[in-house]
C-alpha cells in the first residue's frame, strides 16, 4: 500500500511538473530568411552607430539594410531603412538627400500602413529643418492623426513646437497639454520633458515667470534622470532666461554658467556659444565688461 | 567850178598813181601772205588711204608729223565699196620722212583738242611717191576707250568693293586685328610700366641676391669641408659595415630558406584548418540558436526588431 501510494504520488508530481513546464514553453518564432535577418542586423548596427555619433557608418549600414530588404522585396523593411537613413542625413545637415529618401519611402508606403506616422513625422522634421513651417505643420498633424501607438505625445510635441515657431503660442499650449498627458500615460520621460520645456518657453513669453520656472525645473528633473546633456543645457538656459527676465542677473549668470559647463563638457559647441553670448550680455548689464573676455 | 590852177590839184595824176600802186602793193602782199600761210606757193604731192568710216575726218584738217603741220586733207569721198577714200596733200619737202612703212592715224590734239591726222616717220629707206597709198592705223575713239577702260576697271572696282567690305566687316580679320592691336598697344603700355617697375625692383634684388650668394657660397665651402670629413669617416668605417651587412644578408637568406620550408610544410594544412573552423563556427551558431530557443533562456533574449528606428526626438 505504502509503495502504491508513493508511486501514485510520484506520478502526480511528474504530471504537474510536465504541465507547468509546458505552460512556460511558448511557440518558437517563425524563422526569418537570411537576407532579412542580415538586413535587420545592419539596421541595428546603423542605429547603434548613429547613437555613437558615427553618422557615416550609420548611413552605410542603413544603405546595406535597404539593399538587402530590396533584394527580397520587403517593403516595410525598405521604408524603415529609408526613414533611418533620412533621419541620419537630416541630423547630418544633408536635407536634399533626406527629402529624396523620404519621397521614395512615401511612394512605397502601402495604404493603412502603421509606418505612416513615423514617415510623416520625419517628413515634417525635414521640412521644418528647411524652414518650410507651413508644410511641416501639415505633415506633423498627419503624423499625429496616423499614430496608433505610444508616440502620440511625441507627435503632438512636434506640432506644438512648430506652432510656437509660427507664432501661435496659445495653439501650441493646447497641443502641449495634451502631449504632456499622453507622454505621462505612456511613460515617455524624454518627451514629457520636451513638453514641459516648451510649456516653460510659452510661459516665459507670456510673462508668467513662476510657472515658467516650474515647467523648466520639471523638465530639468526628468532630463537629469535620463542623462540627456543637450536637454539639460536647454533647461538650464531656460531657467537662466526666466531669472534674467525677473531682473535677477546674478541668478541668471549662475544658470547660464551651468548650461555652458554642461554644453562644453558634452561637446555641444553651438549650445555652448549661445550660453557664452548670454553670459556676456549679462556681464555687460552688470558693468563687468572685463568678465566678457574671460572664461567663466 | 574848180579852178585848174588851185595848188591842191597840182600833180594830181601823179598822186593818184602813187596811191593806186600802193594799194595794189598792199593787196599783192596780202595775197602773198595768205598764199604762204595756206601753202599755196609750196610744192606738194598727194598720198591717199581708205577708211571704213569718214567720221572725224574733214576737208582741210591738218596733217602733222612729229607735231609739225606738213599738209592737209585735200578731199574725202565715198567709193564704190561704200568706204571712204581720203586724199592728203603733203609738202614736198617732207616727202623724205614719209616712207613705205609710215602710217597715218586719226588722233586728237590733247583730250579736248582738234582732230588731226598724224603721220609716223617710217624706217624704210624708200619714201612714198605722189599718188601712192599710205597705211591707215585705226585708233580707238574716246568712247571706245572709255568703254574698254570701264570694262577693265569693272572687275577692279568689284575687287575694291569686296576689299572695302572685308575691311569694314566688324567681325573680319582686319577689324579684329586692329582691335587686338589696339588692345595689345594698351597692354604693351601697361607691360612697359610693369617692366620698368620690375627692372627697378630687380636692380635692388640683384644687389641683395649677390650679397646672399656670397654668404651662401661661404656656407657651401664649409659644408663641402664637412662632407669631405664625413666621406673620410665613411671610408674608414665602410669595410667593417660591409662585412656586417654580408653577415646579415647570409642570416636573412637562411631565415628566408627556413620560412620557405615552413610555408611548404604548413600551407597545405591551412586550408583544411580554415574549413574545419568554419564548420565549428557554423555548428556553434546552430547550438547557440537552439539554446536561445530553450526556455527559460529564450525569455531573456530580446527578439530582433525589424522596425528599429533612430530615435526621432521632438526636441532635435
Coordinates of C-alpha atoms in Angstrom, one line a residue:
Chain A
X1 CA 0.0 0.0 0.0
X2 CA 2.7 2.3 1.0
X3 CA 4.6 1.5 -2.2
X4 CA 1.5 2.0 -4.3
X5 CA 0.7 5.4 -2.6
X6 CA 4.3 6.5 -3.2
X7 CA 4.1 5.6 -6.9
X8 CA 0.9 7.5 -7.4
X9 CA 2.3 10.5 -5.6
X10 CA 5.4 10.4 -7.9
X11 CA 3.2 10.2 -11.0
X12 CA 1.1 13.1 -9.9
X13 CA 4.2 15.2 -9.2
X14 CA 5.7 14.2 -12.6
X15 CA 2.4 15.2 -14.4
X16 CA 2.2 18.5 -12.5
X17 CA 5.8 19.4 -13.5
X18 CA 5.2 18.5 -17.1
X19 CA 2.1 20.6 -17.2
X20 CA 3.9 23.6 -15.6
X21 CA 6.8 23.3 -18.0
X22 CA 4.5 23.1 -21.0
X23 CA 2.9 26.3 -19.9
X24 CA 6.2 28.1 -19.8
X25 CA 7.3 26.9 -23.2
X26 CA 6.0 29.2 -25.9
X27 CA 5.7 28.6 -29.6
X28 CA 9.1 29.2 -31.4
X29 CA 9.2 32.3 -33.6
X30 CA 8.9 31.7 -37.3
X31 CA 12.4 31.5 -38.8
X32 CA 13.4 34.6 -40.9
X33 CA 15.0 34.5 -44.3
X34 CA 18.8 35.1 -44.2
X35 CA 18.7 38.4 -46.3
X36 CA 16.0 39.8 -43.9
X37 CA 17.9 38.7 -40.9
X38 CA 21.1 40.3 -42.3
X39 CA 19.2 43.5 -43.1
X40 CA 17.8 43.7 -39.6
X41 CA 21.3 43.2 -38.3
X42 CA 22.6 46.1 -40.5
X43 CA 19.7 48.3 -39.3
X44 CA 20.5 47.5 -35.7
X45 CA 24.2 48.4 -36.3
X46 CA 23.2 51.6 -38.0
X47 CA 21.1 52.7 -35.1
X48 CA 24.0 52.0 -32.7
X49 CA 26.4 53.8 -35.0
X50 CA 24.1 56.9 -35.0
X51 CA 23.8 56.7 -31.2
X52 CA 27.7 56.8 -31.1
X53 CA 27.6 59.8 -33.4
X54 CA 29.3 57.9 -36.3
X55 CA 26.9 59.0 -39.0
X56 CA 28.9 57.8 -42.0
X57 CA 29.0 54.3 -40.6
X58 CA 25.3 54.6 -39.7
X59 CA 24.4 55.6 -43.3
X60 CA 26.5 52.8 -44.7
X61 CA 24.6 50.3 -42.5
X62 CA 21.2 51.7 -43.4
X63 CA 22.0 51.6 -47.1
X64 CA 23.1 48.0 -46.9
X65 CA 19.9 47.2 -45.0
X66 CA 18.0 48.9 -47.8
X67 CA 19.8 46.9 -50.4
X68 CA 19.1 43.6 -48.7
X69 CA 15.4 44.5 -48.0
X70 CA 15.0 45.5 -51.6
X71 CA 16.6 42.2 -52.7
X72 CA 13.7 40.3 -51.1
X73 CA 11.0 43.0 -51.9
X74 CA 10.3 43.6 -48.2
X75 CA 8.5 47.0 -48.5
X76 CA 8.2 47.6 -44.7
X77 CA 11.9 46.9 -44.2
X78 CA 12.8 49.2 -47.1
X79 CA 10.7 52.0 -45.6
X80 CA 12.3 51.5 -42.2
X81 CA 15.8 51.7 -43.8
X82 CA 14.8 54.8 -45.8
X83 CA 13.4 56.6 -42.7
X84 CA 16.5 55.8 -40.7
X85 CA 18.9 57.0 -43.5
X86 CA 16.8 60.2 -44.0
X87 CA 16.9 60.9 -40.3
X88 CA 20.6 60.4 -40.2
X89 CA 21.0 62.7 -43.2
X90 CA 18.8 65.3 -41.6
X91 CA 20.9 65.3 -38.4
X92 CA 24.0 65.5 -40.6
X93 CA 22.5 68.5 -42.4
X94 CA 22.1 66.9 -45.8
X95 CA 18.4 67.9 -46.3
X96 CA 18.1 67.4 -50.1
X97 CA 19.2 63.7 -49.7
X98 CA 16.9 63.2 -46.7
X99 CA 14.0 64.6 -48.6
X100 CA 14.8 62.4 -51.6
X101 CA 14.8 59.3 -49.4
X102 CA 11.6 60.2 -47.8
X103 CA 9.9 60.8 -51.1
X104 CA 10.9 57.3 -52.1
X105 CA 9.6 55.9 -48.9
X106 CA 6.3 57.7 -49.4
X107 CA 6.0 56.2 -52.8
X108 CA 6.4 52.7 -51.3
X109 CA 4.1 53.2 -48.3
X110 CA 1.1 50.9 -48.5
X111 CA -2.4 52.1 -47.7
X112 CA -3.1 52.0 -43.9
X113 CA 0.5 51.1 -43.0
X114 CA 1.4 51.5 -39.4
X115 CA 4.7 53.0 -40.6
X116 CA 2.9 56.0 -41.9
X117 CA 3.1 58.0 -38.7
X118 CA 6.8 57.7 -38.3
X119 CA 7.3 58.5 -42.0
X120 CA 5.1 61.6 -41.9
X121 CA 6.8 62.7 -38.7
X122 CA 10.2 62.6 -40.3
X123 CA 8.9 64.4 -43.4
X124 CA 7.6 67.2 -41.1
X125 CA 11.0 67.3 -39.3
X126 CA 12.9 67.6 -42.6
X127 CA 10.6 70.4 -43.9
X128 CA 10.9 72.2 -40.6
X129 CA 14.7 72.0 -40.8
X130 CA 14.4 73.6 -44.3
X131 CA 12.3 76.4 -42.9
X132 CA 9.0 75.3 -44.6
X133 CA 6.9 75.6 -41.5
X134 CA 3.5 75.6 -43.1
X135 CA 4.0 72.3 -44.9
X136 CA 5.8 70.9 -41.9
X137 CA 2.8 71.6 -39.6
X138 CA 0.6 69.8 -42.1
X139 CA 2.8 66.7 -42.2
X140 CA 3.1 66.8 -38.4
X141 CA -0.7 66.9 -38.0
X142 CA -1.0 63.9 -40.4
X143 CA 1.7 62.1 -38.4
X144 CA -0.3 62.7 -35.2
X145 CA -3.5 61.5 -36.9
X146 CA -1.9 58.3 -38.2
X147 CA -0.3 57.4 -34.8
X148 CA -1.8 54.3 -33.3
X149 CA 0.9 53.5 -30.7
X150 CA 2.5 55.3 -27.7
X151 CA 4.2 58.0 -29.7
X152 CA 1.2 60.3 -29.9
X153 CA 2.7 62.6 -27.3
X154 CA 5.8 62.9 -29.3
X155 CA 3.8 63.7 -32.5
X156 CA 1.9 66.4 -30.6
X157 CA 5.1 67.9 -29.2
X158 CA 6.3 68.4 -32.8
X159 CA 3.0 70.0 -33.8
X160 CA 3.2 72.3 -30.8
X161 CA 6.9 73.2 -31.4
X162 CA 6.1 74.1 -35.0
X163 CA 3.0 76.2 -34.0
X164 CA 5.2 78.0 -31.5
X165 CA 7.8 78.8 -34.2
X166 CA 4.9 80.0 -36.4
X167 CA 3.9 82.4 -33.6
X168 CA 0.8 80.7 -32.2
X169 CA 1.6 80.1 -28.5
X170 CA -2.0 79.5 -27.5
X171 CA -2.5 76.8 -30.0
X172 CA 0.9 75.3 -29.1
X173 CA 0.0 75.3 -25.4
X174 CA -3.2 73.4 -26.1
X175 CA -1.3 70.8 -28.1
X176 CA 1.4 70.6 -25.3
X177 CA -1.1 70.0 -22.5
X178 CA -2.5 67.0 -24.5
X179 CA 1.1 65.8 -25.3
X180 CA 2.1 66.0 -21.7
X181 CA -0.9 63.8 -20.7
X182 CA -0.1 61.2 -23.4
X183 CA 3.6 61.2 -22.6
X184 CA 2.9 60.7 -18.9
X185 CA 0.5 57.9 -19.6
X186 CA 3.0 56.2 -22.0
X187 CA 5.9 56.7 -19.6
X188 CA 7.9 58.6 -22.2
X189 CA 10.0 60.7 -19.9
X190 CA 12.1 62.4 -22.6
X191 CA 9.1 63.6 -24.5
X192 CA 7.4 64.6 -21.2
X193 CA 10.4 66.8 -20.5
X194 CA 10.2 68.2 -24.0
X195 CA 6.5 69.1 -23.4
X196 CA 7.5 70.8 -20.1
X197 CA 10.3 72.7 -21.7
X198 CA 8.1 74.0 -24.5
X199 CA 5.4 75.0 -22.0
X200 CA 8.1 76.8 -20.0
X201 CA 9.1 78.7 -23.1
X202 CA 5.4 79.8 -23.7
X203 CA 5.0 80.8 -20.0
X204 CA 8.2 82.9 -20.3
X205 CA 6.9 84.6 -23.5
X206 CA 3.7 85.4 -21.8
X207 CA 5.3 86.8 -18.6
X208 CA 4.3 84.0 -16.2
X209 CA 7.8 83.7 -14.8
X210 CA 6.9 81.5 -11.8
X211 CA 5.1 79.0 -13.9
X212 CA 7.9 79.1 -16.5
X213 CA 10.4 78.2 -13.7
X214 CA 8.2 75.4 -12.5
X215 CA 8.0 73.9 -16.1
X216 CA 11.7 74.2 -16.7
X217 CA 12.6 72.7 -13.4
X218 CA 10.2 69.8 -14.1
X219 CA 11.9 69.2 -17.4
X220 CA 15.4 69.5 -15.8
X221 CA 14.5 66.9 -13.3
X222 CA 13.4 64.4 -16.0
X223 CA 16.3 65.1 -18.3
X224 CA 18.8 64.7 -15.4
X225 CA 17.2 61.3 -14.7
X226 CA 17.7 60.3 -18.3
X227 CA 21.2 61.9 -18.5
X228 CA 20.4 63.9 -21.7
X229 CA 23.1 66.6 -21.7
X230 CA 21.8 68.7 -24.5
X231 CA 18.3 68.9 -23.0
X232 CA 19.7 69.6 -19.5
X233 CA 21.7 72.6 -21.0
X234 CA 18.5 73.7 -22.7
X235 CA 16.5 73.5 -19.4
X236 CA 19.3 75.4 -17.6
X237 CA 19.4 78.1 -20.3
X238 CA 15.6 78.4 -20.0
X239 CA 15.9 78.9 -16.2
X240 CA 18.6 81.5 -16.9
X241 CA 16.3 83.4 -19.2
X242 CA 13.5 83.4 -16.6
X243 CA 15.9 84.7 -14.0
X244 CA 17.1 87.4 -16.4
X245 CA 13.5 88.4 -17.2
X246 CA 12.8 88.7 -13.4
X247 CA 15.8 91.0 -13.1
X248 CA 17.9 88.5 -11.2
X249 CA 21.1 88.9 -13.2
X250 CA 23.2 87.1 -10.7
X251 CA 20.8 84.1 -10.7
X252 CA 20.7 84.2 -14.5
X253 CA 24.5 84.2 -14.7
X254 CA 24.5 81.1 -12.4
X255 CA 22.1 79.2 -14.6
X256 CA 23.9 80.1 -17.8
X257 CA 27.3 79.2 -16.3
X258 CA 25.9 75.7 -15.5
X259 CA 24.4 75.5 -19.0
X260 CA 27.8 76.5 -20.5
X261 CA 29.6 73.9 -18.5
X262 CA 27.2 71.1 -19.5
X263 CA 27.4 72.1 -23.2
X264 CA 31.1 72.3 -23.2
X265 CA 31.5 69.0 -21.4
X266 CA 29.1 67.4 -23.8
X267 CA 30.9 68.8 -26.8
X268 CA 27.9 70.8 -28.0
X269 CA 29.6 73.8 -29.3
X270 CA 26.6 75.7 -30.6
X271 CA 24.8 75.5 -27.3
X272 CA 28.0 76.5 -25.5
X273 CA 28.4 79.5 -27.8
X274 CA 24.8 80.5 -27.1
X275 CA 25.2 80.3 -23.4
X276 CA 28.5 82.3 -23.6
X277 CA 26.8 85.0 -25.6
X278 CA 24.0 85.3 -23.0
X279 CA 26.6 85.4 -20.2
X280 CA 28.5 88.2 -22.0
X281 CA 25.2 90.2 -22.3
X282 CA 24.5 89.8 -18.6
X283 CA 28.1 90.8 -17.6
X284 CA 27.7 93.9 -19.7
X285 CA 24.4 94.7 -18.0
X286 CA 26.2 94.4 -14.7
X287 CA 29.0 96.6 -15.9
X288 CA 31.5 93.8 -15.7
X289 CA 32.9 94.2 -19.2
X290 CA 36.2 92.6 -18.3
X291 CA 34.4 89.3 -17.5
X292 CA 33.1 89.1 -21.0
X293 CA 36.6 88.3 -22.3
X294 CA 37.5 85.8 -19.7
X295 CA 36.5 82.1 -19.5
X296 CA 33.8 81.7 -16.8
Chain B
X1 CA 33.7 175.5 -160.6
X2 CA 37.1 174.2 -159.6
X3 CA 40.0 176.1 -161.0
X4 CA 42.8 174.1 -162.5
X5 CA 45.1 176.5 -161.1
X6 CA 44.3 175.5 -157.5
X7 CA 47.6 174.5 -155.8
X8 CA 45.8 171.5 -154.1
X9 CA 45.4 169.9 -157.5
X10 CA 48.9 170.2 -158.7
X11 CA 50.5 166.8 -159.6
X12 CA 47.1 165.2 -159.1
X13 CA 47.8 162.4 -161.6
X14 CA 51.0 161.6 -160.0
X15 CA 49.4 161.4 -156.6
X16 CA 46.6 159.2 -157.8
X17 CA 49.0 156.8 -159.5
X18 CA 51.1 156.6 -156.3
X19 CA 48.1 155.7 -154.2
X20 CA 46.9 153.1 -156.7
X21 CA 50.3 151.5 -156.8
X22 CA 50.5 151.5 -153.0
X23 CA 47.0 149.9 -152.8
X24 CA 47.9 147.3 -155.3
X25 CA 51.1 146.5 -153.5
X26 CA 49.3 146.1 -150.2
X27 CA 46.7 143.8 -151.9
X28 CA 49.5 141.8 -153.5
X29 CA 51.4 141.5 -150.2
X30 CA 48.2 140.3 -148.5
X31 CA 47.7 137.7 -151.3
X32 CA 51.3 136.6 -150.9
X33 CA 50.9 136.3 -147.1
X34 CA 47.7 134.3 -147.4
X35 CA 49.1 132.1 -150.1
X36 CA 52.1 131.5 -148.0
X37 CA 50.1 130.8 -145.0
X38 CA 48.0 128.2 -146.9
X39 CA 50.9 126.7 -148.6
X40 CA 49.8 127.9 -151.9
X41 CA 53.2 128.6 -153.1
X42 CA 54.9 125.4 -151.9
X43 CA 55.3 122.3 -154.0
X44 CA 53.1 119.5 -152.9
X45 CA 52.3 115.8 -153.6
X46 CA 49.3 113.6 -152.8
X47 CA 49.0 110.5 -150.7
X48 CA 45.8 108.6 -150.2
X49 CA 44.3 106.0 -147.9
X50 CA 40.9 104.3 -147.3
X51 CA 38.9 104.0 -144.1
X52 CA 35.7 102.2 -143.1
X53 CA 34.0 105.4 -141.8
X54 CA 34.6 109.0 -142.5
X55 CA 33.6 110.1 -139.0
X56 CA 36.2 112.5 -137.6
X57 CA 37.7 113.4 -141.0
X58 CA 37.1 116.9 -142.5
X59 CA 38.4 118.6 -145.5
X60 CA 41.3 120.8 -144.8
X61 CA 42.1 119.2 -141.5
X62 CA 45.8 119.4 -140.7
X63 CA 48.3 116.6 -141.3
X64 CA 51.1 116.6 -138.8
X65 CA 54.4 114.8 -138.5
X66 CA 56.2 114.9 -135.1
X67 CA 53.9 117.7 -134.1
X68 CA 54.6 119.9 -137.2
X69 CA 52.0 120.7 -139.8
X70 CA 53.1 119.1 -143.1
X71 CA 49.9 119.1 -145.1
X72 CA 46.1 118.9 -145.1
X73 CA 43.2 116.7 -146.2
X74 CA 42.5 117.5 -149.7
X75 CA 39.4 115.5 -150.3
X76 CA 37.1 113.0 -148.7
X77 CA 34.9 110.8 -151.0
X78 CA 32.8 107.7 -150.7
X79 CA 34.0 105.0 -153.1
X80 CA 32.1 102.1 -154.8
X81 CA 32.6 99.8 -151.8
X82 CA 30.9 102.2 -149.5
X83 CA 34.2 103.0 -147.9
X84 CA 35.8 106.4 -147.6
X85 CA 38.8 107.5 -149.7
X86 CA 40.8 110.3 -148.3
X87 CA 43.5 112.2 -150.2
X88 CA 46.2 114.1 -148.3
X89 CA 48.1 117.0 -149.8
X90 CA 51.7 117.0 -148.3
X91 CA 54.5 119.4 -148.6
X92 CA 57.1 118.0 -151.0
X93 CA 59.9 118.9 -148.6
X94 CA 58.7 116.4 -146.0
X95 CA 58.5 113.6 -148.5
X96 CA 61.8 112.1 -147.3
X97 CA 60.3 111.3 -143.9
X98 CA 57.2 109.6 -145.2
X99 CA 58.3 106.1 -146.2
X100 CA 56.8 102.8 -147.2
X101 CA 56.2 101.7 -143.7
X102 CA 54.9 105.0 -142.5
X103 CA 51.3 105.1 -141.2
X104 CA 48.6 107.7 -140.7
X105 CA 46.1 107.7 -137.9
X106 CA 43.3 110.0 -136.7
X107 CA 44.2 111.5 -133.3
X108 CA 43.1 114.3 -131.0
X109 CA 45.5 117.0 -130.0
X110 CA 45.0 116.7 -126.3
X111 CA 41.9 115.5 -124.5
X112 CA 39.6 118.2 -125.9
X113 CA 41.7 119.5 -128.9
X114 CA 41.0 119.3 -132.6
X115 CA 41.3 116.1 -134.5
X116 CA 44.4 115.8 -136.8
X117 CA 46.0 113.2 -139.0
X118 CA 49.3 112.2 -137.6
X119 CA 51.9 110.6 -139.9
X120 CA 54.6 108.4 -138.4
X121 CA 58.2 108.5 -139.6
X122 CA 59.0 105.2 -141.3
X123 CA 62.2 103.3 -141.1
X124 CA 62.0 102.0 -144.7
X125 CA 64.7 103.6 -146.9
X126 CA 62.2 104.3 -149.7
X127 CA 60.0 107.3 -149.5
X128 CA 56.4 107.3 -150.8
X129 CA 55.8 109.0 -154.1
X130 CA 53.0 111.1 -155.3
X131 CA 49.5 109.4 -155.5
X132 CA 50.7 106.4 -153.6
X133 CA 48.8 104.8 -150.8
X134 CA 49.8 105.1 -147.2
X135 CA 48.6 102.7 -144.5
X136 CA 46.0 103.8 -142.1
X137 CA 46.0 102.7 -138.4
X138 CA 42.7 102.7 -136.8
X139 CA 42.8 104.4 -133.4
X140 CA 40.1 103.9 -130.8
X141 CA 37.7 106.7 -130.2
X142 CA 37.3 108.2 -126.8
X143 CA 34.0 106.5 -126.1
X144 CA 35.5 103.2 -127.2
X145 CA 38.5 103.8 -124.9
X146 CA 36.1 104.8 -122.1
X147 CA 34.1 101.6 -122.6
X148 CA 37.3 99.5 -122.8
X149 CA 38.6 101.2 -119.7
X150 CA 35.3 100.7 -118.0
X151 CA 35.3 97.0 -118.8
X152 CA 38.8 96.7 -117.5
X153 CA 38.0 98.8 -114.4
X154 CA 34.8 96.9 -113.6
X155 CA 36.4 93.8 -112.0
X156 CA 38.9 96.0 -110.3
X157 CA 36.0 98.1 -108.8
X158 CA 34.3 94.8 -107.8
X159 CA 37.5 93.7 -106.1
X160 CA 37.9 97.1 -104.4
X161 CA 34.3 96.9 -103.2
X162 CA 34.9 93.5 -101.8
X163 CA 38.1 94.6 -100.2
X164 CA 36.4 97.6 -98.6
X165 CA 33.5 95.5 -97.3
X166 CA 36.1 93.0 -96.0
X167 CA 38.0 95.8 -94.3
X168 CA 34.8 97.3 -92.9
X169 CA 33.5 94.0 -91.5
X170 CA 33.5 94.4 -87.7
X171 CA 33.9 90.6 -87.3
X172 CA 36.5 90.5 -90.1
X173 CA 40.2 89.7 -89.6
X174 CA 41.3 93.3 -90.2
X175 CA 38.9 94.9 -87.7
X176 CA 39.6 92.2 -85.2
X177 CA 43.3 92.5 -85.8
X178 CA 43.0 96.3 -85.4
X179 CA 41.0 95.8 -82.2
X180 CA 43.6 93.3 -80.9
X181 CA 46.3 95.6 -82.0
X182 CA 44.8 98.4 -80.0
X183 CA 44.4 96.2 -77.0
X184 CA 47.9 95.0 -77.4
X185 CA 49.1 98.5 -77.6
X186 CA 47.3 99.3 -74.4
X187 CA 48.7 96.2 -72.8
X188 CA 52.1 97.0 -74.0
X189 CA 51.9 100.3 -72.2
X190 CA 51.0 98.5 -69.0
X191 CA 53.6 95.9 -69.6
X192 CA 56.2 98.5 -70.2
X193 CA 55.2 100.3 -66.9
X194 CA 55.4 96.9 -65.1
X195 CA 58.7 96.1 -66.7
X196 CA 60.0 99.4 -65.6
X197 CA 59.0 98.8 -62.0
X198 CA 60.2 95.2 -62.3
X199 CA 63.6 96.4 -63.5
X200 CA 63.8 98.9 -60.7
X201 CA 62.8 96.2 -58.2
X202 CA 65.2 93.7 -59.9
X203 CA 68.0 96.1 -59.7
X204 CA 67.7 96.2 -55.9
X205 CA 67.1 92.5 -55.7
X206 CA 70.2 91.6 -57.7
X207 CA 72.3 93.5 -55.2
X208 CA 70.6 91.7 -52.3
X209 CA 70.9 88.3 -54.0
X210 CA 74.5 88.8 -54.9
X211 CA 75.2 89.6 -51.2
X212 CA 73.2 86.5 -50.1
X213 CA 75.0 84.4 -52.8
X214 CA 78.3 85.3 -51.3
X215 CA 77.1 84.2 -47.9
X216 CA 75.7 81.0 -49.3
X217 CA 79.0 80.3 -51.1
X218 CA 80.9 80.8 -47.9
X219 CA 78.5 78.4 -46.2
X220 CA 78.8 75.9 -49.1
X221 CA 82.5 75.9 -48.7
X222 CA 82.1 75.0 -45.0
X223 CA 79.6 72.3 -46.0
X224 CA 82.0 70.9 -48.6
X225 CA 84.6 70.7 -45.9
X226 CA 82.3 68.9 -43.6
X227 CA 81.2 66.5 -46.4
X228 CA 84.8 65.7 -47.1
X229 CA 85.5 64.9 -43.5
X230 CA 82.3 62.7 -43.4
X231 CA 83.4 60.9 -46.5
X232 CA 86.8 60.2 -44.8
X233 CA 85.0 58.8 -41.8
X234 CA 82.7 56.7 -44.0
X235 CA 85.7 55.5 -46.0
X236 CA 87.3 54.3 -42.8
X237 CA 84.1 52.6 -41.4
X238 CA 82.7 51.2 -44.7
X239 CA 84.8 47.9 -44.8
X240 CA 83.5 47.0 -41.4
X241 CA 79.9 47.8 -42.3
X242 CA 80.2 45.8 -45.5
X243 CA 81.3 42.8 -43.5
X244 CA 78.4 43.2 -41.1
X245 CA 76.0 43.6 -44.0
X246 CA 77.3 40.5 -45.6
X247 CA 76.7 38.6 -42.4
X248 CA 73.2 40.0 -42.1
X249 CA 72.4 39.0 -45.7
X250 CA 73.6 35.5 -45.0
X251 CA 71.4 35.3 -42.0
X252 CA 68.4 36.7 -43.9
X253 CA 69.0 34.2 -46.6
X254 CA 69.0 31.4 -44.0
X255 CA 65.8 32.7 -42.4
X256 CA 64.1 33.0 -45.8
X257 CA 65.0 29.4 -46.5
X258 CA 63.6 28.3 -43.2
X259 CA 60.4 30.3 -43.9
X260 CA 60.0 28.7 -47.3
X261 CA 60.4 25.3 -45.8
X262 CA 57.8 26.1 -43.1
X263 CA 55.5 27.5 -45.7
X264 CA 55.8 24.4 -47.8
X265 CA 55.0 22.3 -44.7
X266 CA 52.3 24.4 -43.2
X267 CA 50.4 25.9 -46.2
X268 CA 48.7 22.7 -47.2
X269 CA 47.4 22.4 -43.7
X270 CA 45.9 25.9 -43.5
X271 CA 43.0 25.4 -45.9
X272 CA 41.5 22.3 -44.2
X273 CA 42.1 24.0 -40.9
X274 CA 40.0 27.0 -42.0
X275 CA 37.3 24.8 -43.4
X276 CA 37.2 23.0 -40.0
X277 CA 37.0 26.3 -38.3
X278 CA 34.1 27.4 -40.5
X279 CA 32.2 24.1 -39.7
X280 CA 32.9 24.6 -36.0
X281 CA 31.6 28.2 -36.1
X282 CA 28.5 27.1 -38.0
X283 CA 27.9 24.3 -35.5
X284 CA 28.4 26.8 -32.7
X285 CA 25.8 29.1 -34.3
X286 CA 23.3 26.3 -34.6
X287 CA 23.8 25.3 -31.0
X288 CA 23.5 28.9 -29.8
X289 CA 20.3 29.4 -31.8
X290 CA 19.0 26.1 -30.3
X291 CA 19.9 27.3 -26.8
X292 CA 18.3 30.7 -27.4
X293 CA 15.0 29.0 -28.2
X294 CA 15.1 26.9 -25.0
X295 CA 13.0 28.2 -22.0
X296 CA 13.9 29.9 -19.7
X297 CA 16.8 31.4 -21.8
X298 CA 14.6 32.5 -24.6
X299 CA 12.6 34.8 -22.3
X300 CA 15.8 36.7 -21.5
X301 CA 16.9 37.2 -25.2
X302 CA 15.3 40.1 -26.9
X303 CA 13.8 39.2 -30.3
X304 CA 15.3 41.1 -33.2
X305 CA 13.2 44.0 -34.2
X306 CA 12.7 44.8 -37.9
X307 CA 11.2 48.2 -37.1
X308 CA 14.0 49.7 -35.1
X309 CA 14.4 53.5 -35.7
X310 CA 17.0 56.0 -35.0
X311 CA 15.5 58.0 -32.0
X312 CA 13.5 60.8 -33.5
X313 CA 13.1 63.1 -30.5
X314 CA 10.8 66.0 -31.0
X315 CA 13.4 68.4 -29.5
X316 CA 16.0 67.7 -32.2

